[in-house]
Amino acid sequence: VNRKRVKKLKGSRGWVPNFPTGLERLIQHPDWLSRKCSIPCQDDFKYWDWENARTKQQIPFEDPETGKKDWTFDLQEVKCKSSHGRDTNVLVMGGYELRKYFDQEIKEKMVHRVPSSPIDSAIDSANGQDDQDDKSDNQDAYDWAVRLGASSAEAKAFTDLDQEEDIWDFVSALMARSGIIRFQPWIARDVEAFIKKAGL
C-alpha cells in the first residue's frame, strides 16, 4: 500500500480528476447500462465519506461453534440530496458486503425454480400449453435471461435448469456473449497478466 497516496487521498475531497470513480473504475459503464445516472450526492459525499458510512455498518462477532472472529453488517440507507436537488437513499457497500448481501438476499431468488410434475407436464403438452405454463411458473428466471440477451427458446431452456452450477454457467455464457460487463483496459491488462502467470 502506498501510504503517501492514501494520506493524500484522506486529505482530499475526491479522486484524481477525470479518472473513473465507483464501479466505472473496474468496468466500462455505458449510458445504456447506467441510464445516465451519476454517482449520487457528489456535493455532500466524497470517497472517504462513503467509506466511513460503509465501515460504521460493520458488526464484529465470534462464531460460537468455531470461535472464528468475523463481522457481519447492518445495512442502513444513507439519505442525501443529489446534485439536482432530489432526495436520494443509498445503500453503501464494498465488495465484501455486496457479496454477503447477494448471498443472503438475492441468490436464492435467482436460482429458485418451480418444478412441474410429469402428469401436469403431459397434460399441458397435450393441450399445447407447456411452454406458456412453464414460463409463467418461472417468469422471473425467464425475464432475467431475456434481459441478458437470451432468445425466447434460450430463456425457456434456462427456466428448465434446476442445478445451481448449470444456472450460473448459463448466466456466465449469456453475459460473455452480450458484452454487458467489459473490464476497463487497465483491469483487462492485469487480468490477462494474472491468467498468463497462473497458467490458466
Tab-separated table of C-alpha atoms in Angstrom:
chain	number	residue	atom	x	y	z
A	1	VAL	CA	0.000	0.000	0.000
A	2	ASN	CA	1.318	3.413	-0.949
A	3	ARG	CA	0.821	5.188	2.387
A	4	LYS	CA	1.705	8.592	0.961
A	5	ARG	CA	-1.029	8.201	-1.626
A	6	VAL	CA	-3.537	7.029	0.999
A	7	LYS	CA	-2.675	10.002	3.193
A	8	LYS	CA	-3.085	12.334	0.252
A	9	LEU	CA	-6.480	10.828	-0.584
A	10	LYS	CA	-7.634	11.117	3.017
A	11	GLY	CA	-6.872	14.799	2.971
A	12	SER	CA	-8.532	15.411	-0.371
A	13	ARG	CA	-12.197	15.602	-1.294
A	14	GLY	CA	-12.056	13.115	-4.164
A	15	TRP	CA	-10.028	11.017	-6.546
A	16	VAL	CA	-7.724	12.086	-9.354
A	17	PRO	CA	-9.666	14.413	-11.693
A	18	ASN	CA	-11.095	12.807	-14.857
A	19	PHE	CA	-10.297	9.296	-13.614
A	20	PRO	CA	-13.308	6.952	-13.384
A	21	THR	CA	-14.865	6.527	-9.953
A	22	GLY	CA	-17.068	3.853	-8.411
A	23	LEU	CA	-17.896	0.790	-10.476
A	24	GLU	CA	-16.620	2.525	-13.605
A	25	ARG	CA	-13.087	2.254	-12.216
A	26	LEU	CA	-13.316	-1.506	-12.841
A	27	ILE	CA	-15.691	-1.992	-15.758
A	28	GLN	CA	-16.835	0.057	-18.693
A	29	HIS	CA	-20.121	1.626	-17.720
A	30	PRO	CA	-22.026	2.709	-20.847
A	31	ASP	CA	-25.027	5.041	-20.697
A	32	TRP	CA	-27.456	2.296	-21.687
A	33	LEU	CA	-26.407	0.350	-18.571
A	34	SER	CA	-26.217	3.251	-16.121
A	35	ARG	CA	-29.205	5.065	-17.664
A	36	LYS	CA	-27.010	8.131	-17.297
A	37	CYS	CA	-27.421	8.087	-13.520
A	38	SER	CA	-24.479	9.877	-11.951
A	39	ILE	CA	-22.800	8.965	-8.668
A	40	PRO	CA	-25.305	10.118	-6.010
A	41	CYS	CA	-24.812	13.060	-3.685
A	42	GLN	CA	-21.428	14.136	-5.038
A	43	ASP	CA	-21.699	17.575	-3.419
A	44	ASP	CA	-22.006	16.163	0.108
A	45	PHE	CA	-20.266	12.766	-0.046
A	46	LYS	CA	-16.780	12.067	-1.340
A	47	TYR	CA	-14.846	8.799	-1.269
A	48	TRP	CA	-13.906	8.787	2.411
A	49	ASP	CA	-17.405	9.864	3.437
A	50	TRP	CA	-18.806	6.784	1.720
A	51	GLU	CA	-16.044	4.635	3.195
A	52	ASN	CA	-16.851	5.849	6.705
A	53	ALA	CA	-20.540	5.149	6.136
A	54	ARG	CA	-19.650	1.631	4.994
A	55	THR	CA	-17.416	0.748	7.936
A	56	LYS	CA	-19.891	2.084	10.502
A	57	GLN	CA	-22.257	-0.697	9.446
A	58	GLN	CA	-19.825	-3.437	10.452
A	59	ILE	CA	-20.732	-5.540	13.487
A	60	PRO	CA	-17.941	-7.805	14.849
A	61	PHE	CA	-18.938	-11.238	16.093
A	62	GLU	CA	-17.413	-14.556	17.079
A	63	ASP	CA	-18.764	-17.870	15.815
A	64	PRO	CA	-19.821	-19.782	18.981
A	65	GLU	CA	-19.011	-23.154	17.385
A	66	THR	CA	-15.640	-22.461	15.792
A	67	GLY	CA	-14.510	-19.430	17.768
A	68	LYS	CA	-13.658	-17.759	14.457
A	69	LYS	CA	-13.874	-13.984	14.541
A	70	ASP	CA	-15.591	-12.260	11.678
A	71	TRP	CA	-18.024	-9.461	11.135
A	72	THR	CA	-21.437	-9.012	9.649
A	73	PHE	CA	-23.189	-5.782	8.776
A	74	ASP	CA	-26.424	-3.958	9.350
A	75	LEU	CA	-27.184	-2.142	6.127
A	76	GLN	CA	-28.595	1.317	6.634
A	77	GLU	CA	-29.670	3.636	3.859
A	78	VAL	CA	-27.809	6.927	3.672
A	79	LYS	CA	-30.165	9.780	2.889
A	80	CYS	CA	-28.780	12.738	0.980
A	81	LYS	CA	-29.556	15.129	-1.845
A	82	SER	CA	-28.276	14.614	-5.357
A	83	SER	CA	-26.872	17.467	-7.408
A	84	HIS	CA	-30.292	18.095	-8.998
A	85	GLY	CA	-31.839	18.511	-5.530
A	86	ARG	CA	-33.754	15.243	-5.352
A	87	ASP	CA	-33.736	13.255	-2.104
A	88	THR	CA	-31.802	10.018	-2.582
A	89	ASN	CA	-31.456	6.859	-0.491
A	90	VAL	CA	-28.181	4.975	-0.974
A	91	LEU	CA	-27.134	1.517	0.233
A	92	VAL	CA	-23.387	1.784	0.840
A	93	MET	CA	-21.499	-1.475	0.255
A	94	GLY	CA	-17.976	-2.605	-0.506
A	95	GLY	CA	-17.122	-5.847	-2.265
A	96	TYR	CA	-17.456	-7.988	0.868
A	97	GLU	CA	-20.801	-6.511	1.850
A	98	LEU	CA	-22.101	-6.801	-1.685
A	99	ARG	CA	-21.225	-10.491	-1.825
A	100	LYS	CA	-22.857	-11.151	1.550
A	101	TYR	CA	-25.931	-9.168	0.533
A	102	PHE	CA	-26.125	-11.169	-2.679
A	103	ASP	CA	-25.807	-14.489	-0.821
A	104	GLN	CA	-28.401	-13.538	1.790
A	105	GLU	CA	-30.962	-11.603	-0.231
A	106	ILE	CA	-30.624	-12.280	-3.955
A	107	LYS	CA	-29.000	-15.612	-4.729
A	108	GLU	CA	-31.867	-17.881	-3.683
A	109	LYS	CA	-34.329	-15.853	-5.747
A	110	MET	CA	-32.114	-16.165	-8.811
A	111	VAL	CA	-31.720	-19.939	-8.663
A	112	HIS	CA	-35.255	-20.731	-7.474
A	113	ARG	CA	-37.310	-22.823	-9.866
A	114	VAL	CA	-40.880	-24.115	-9.631
A	115	PRO	CA	-40.796	-27.780	-10.705
A	116	SER	CA	-43.717	-29.214	-12.629
A	117	SER	CA	-44.897	-32.780	-12.120
A	118	PRO	CA	-44.702	-35.277	-15.038
A	119	ILE	CA	-48.508	-35.573	-15.061
A	120	ASP	CA	-49.009	-31.815	-15.248
A	121	SER	CA	-46.378	-31.557	-17.977
A	122	ALA	CA	-48.085	-34.288	-20.022
A	123	ILE	CA	-51.491	-32.599	-19.701
A	124	ASP	CA	-50.071	-29.196	-20.597
A	125	SER	CA	-48.221	-30.639	-23.574
A	126	ALA	CA	-51.405	-32.331	-24.833
A	127	ASN	CA	-53.215	-29.005	-24.571
A	128	GLY	CA	-50.381	-27.134	-26.240
A	129	GLN	CA	-49.715	-25.066	-23.109
A	130	ASP	CA	-46.398	-26.477	-21.917
A	131	ASP	CA	-44.232	-23.525	-22.926
A	132	GLN	CA	-46.624	-20.894	-21.597
A	133	ASP	CA	-47.206	-22.540	-18.222
A	134	ASP	CA	-43.527	-23.283	-17.593
A	135	LYS	CA	-42.728	-19.710	-18.470
A	136	SER	CA	-45.346	-18.306	-16.070
A	137	ASP	CA	-44.198	-20.587	-13.237
A	138	ASN	CA	-40.647	-19.281	-13.569
A	139	GLN	CA	-41.331	-15.856	-15.028
A	140	ASP	CA	-38.546	-14.129	-13.078
A	141	ALA	CA	-35.937	-16.545	-14.433
A	142	TYR	CA	-37.319	-16.198	-17.962
A	143	ASP	CA	-37.252	-12.393	-17.815
A	144	TRP	CA	-33.785	-12.411	-16.299
A	145	ALA	CA	-32.429	-14.480	-19.195
A	146	VAL	CA	-34.128	-12.232	-21.769
A	147	ARG	CA	-32.578	-9.130	-20.159
A	148	LEU	CA	-29.188	-10.805	-20.545
A	149	GLY	CA	-29.813	-11.202	-24.280
A	150	ALA	CA	-31.313	-14.705	-24.480
A	151	SER	CA	-33.748	-15.613	-27.236
A	152	SER	CA	-37.177	-16.929	-26.273
A	153	ALA	CA	-36.007	-20.526	-26.793
A	154	GLU	CA	-32.841	-19.930	-24.753
A	155	ALA	CA	-34.821	-18.298	-21.950
A	156	LYS	CA	-37.187	-21.273	-21.888
A	157	ALA	CA	-34.216	-23.656	-21.687
A	158	PHE	CA	-32.836	-21.537	-18.857
A	159	THR	CA	-36.023	-21.900	-16.808
A	160	ASP	CA	-35.729	-25.693	-17.133
A	161	LEU	CA	-32.352	-25.755	-15.364
A	162	ASP	CA	-32.571	-26.759	-11.723
A	163	GLN	CA	-28.905	-27.285	-10.771
A	164	GLU	CA	-27.225	-24.184	-9.365
A	165	GLU	CA	-23.940	-24.805	-11.193
A	166	ASP	CA	-25.766	-25.154	-14.526
A	167	ILE	CA	-27.701	-21.947	-13.897
A	168	TRP	CA	-24.552	-19.907	-13.219
A	169	ASP	CA	-22.768	-21.448	-16.219
A	170	PHE	CA	-25.688	-20.429	-18.432
A	171	VAL	CA	-25.710	-16.895	-16.985
A	172	SER	CA	-21.942	-16.571	-17.471
A	173	ALA	CA	-22.291	-17.600	-21.121
A	174	LEU	CA	-25.076	-15.081	-21.738
A	175	MET	CA	-23.104	-12.270	-20.110
A	176	ALA	CA	-19.952	-13.093	-22.044
A	177	ARG	CA	-21.872	-13.117	-25.319
A	178	SER	CA	-23.799	-9.911	-24.632
A	179	GLY	CA	-20.766	-7.898	-23.549
A	180	ILE	CA	-22.683	-6.408	-20.617
A	181	ILE	CA	-19.557	-6.461	-18.487
A	182	ARG	CA	-16.322	-5.314	-20.066
A	183	PHE	CA	-13.260	-4.542	-17.978
A	184	GLN	CA	-11.601	-1.178	-18.240
A	185	PRO	CA	-8.349	-1.502	-20.245
A	186	TRP	CA	-6.102	-1.283	-17.179
A	187	ILE	CA	-8.098	-4.026	-15.415
A	188	ALA	CA	-8.192	-6.224	-18.524
A	189	ARG	CA	-4.402	-5.879	-18.783
A	190	ASP	CA	-3.888	-7.008	-15.183
A	191	VAL	CA	-6.354	-9.904	-15.539
A	192	GLU	CA	-4.600	-11.078	-18.700
A	193	ALA	CA	-1.211	-10.906	-16.957
A	194	PHE	CA	-2.557	-12.886	-13.986
A	195	ILE	CA	-4.043	-15.584	-16.234
A	196	LYS	CA	-0.759	-15.962	-18.104
A	197	LYS	CA	1.234	-16.093	-14.889
A	198	ALA	CA	-1.104	-18.675	-13.343
A	199	GLY	CA	-1.107	-20.793	-16.487
A	200	LEU	CA	-4.907	-20.906	-16.586
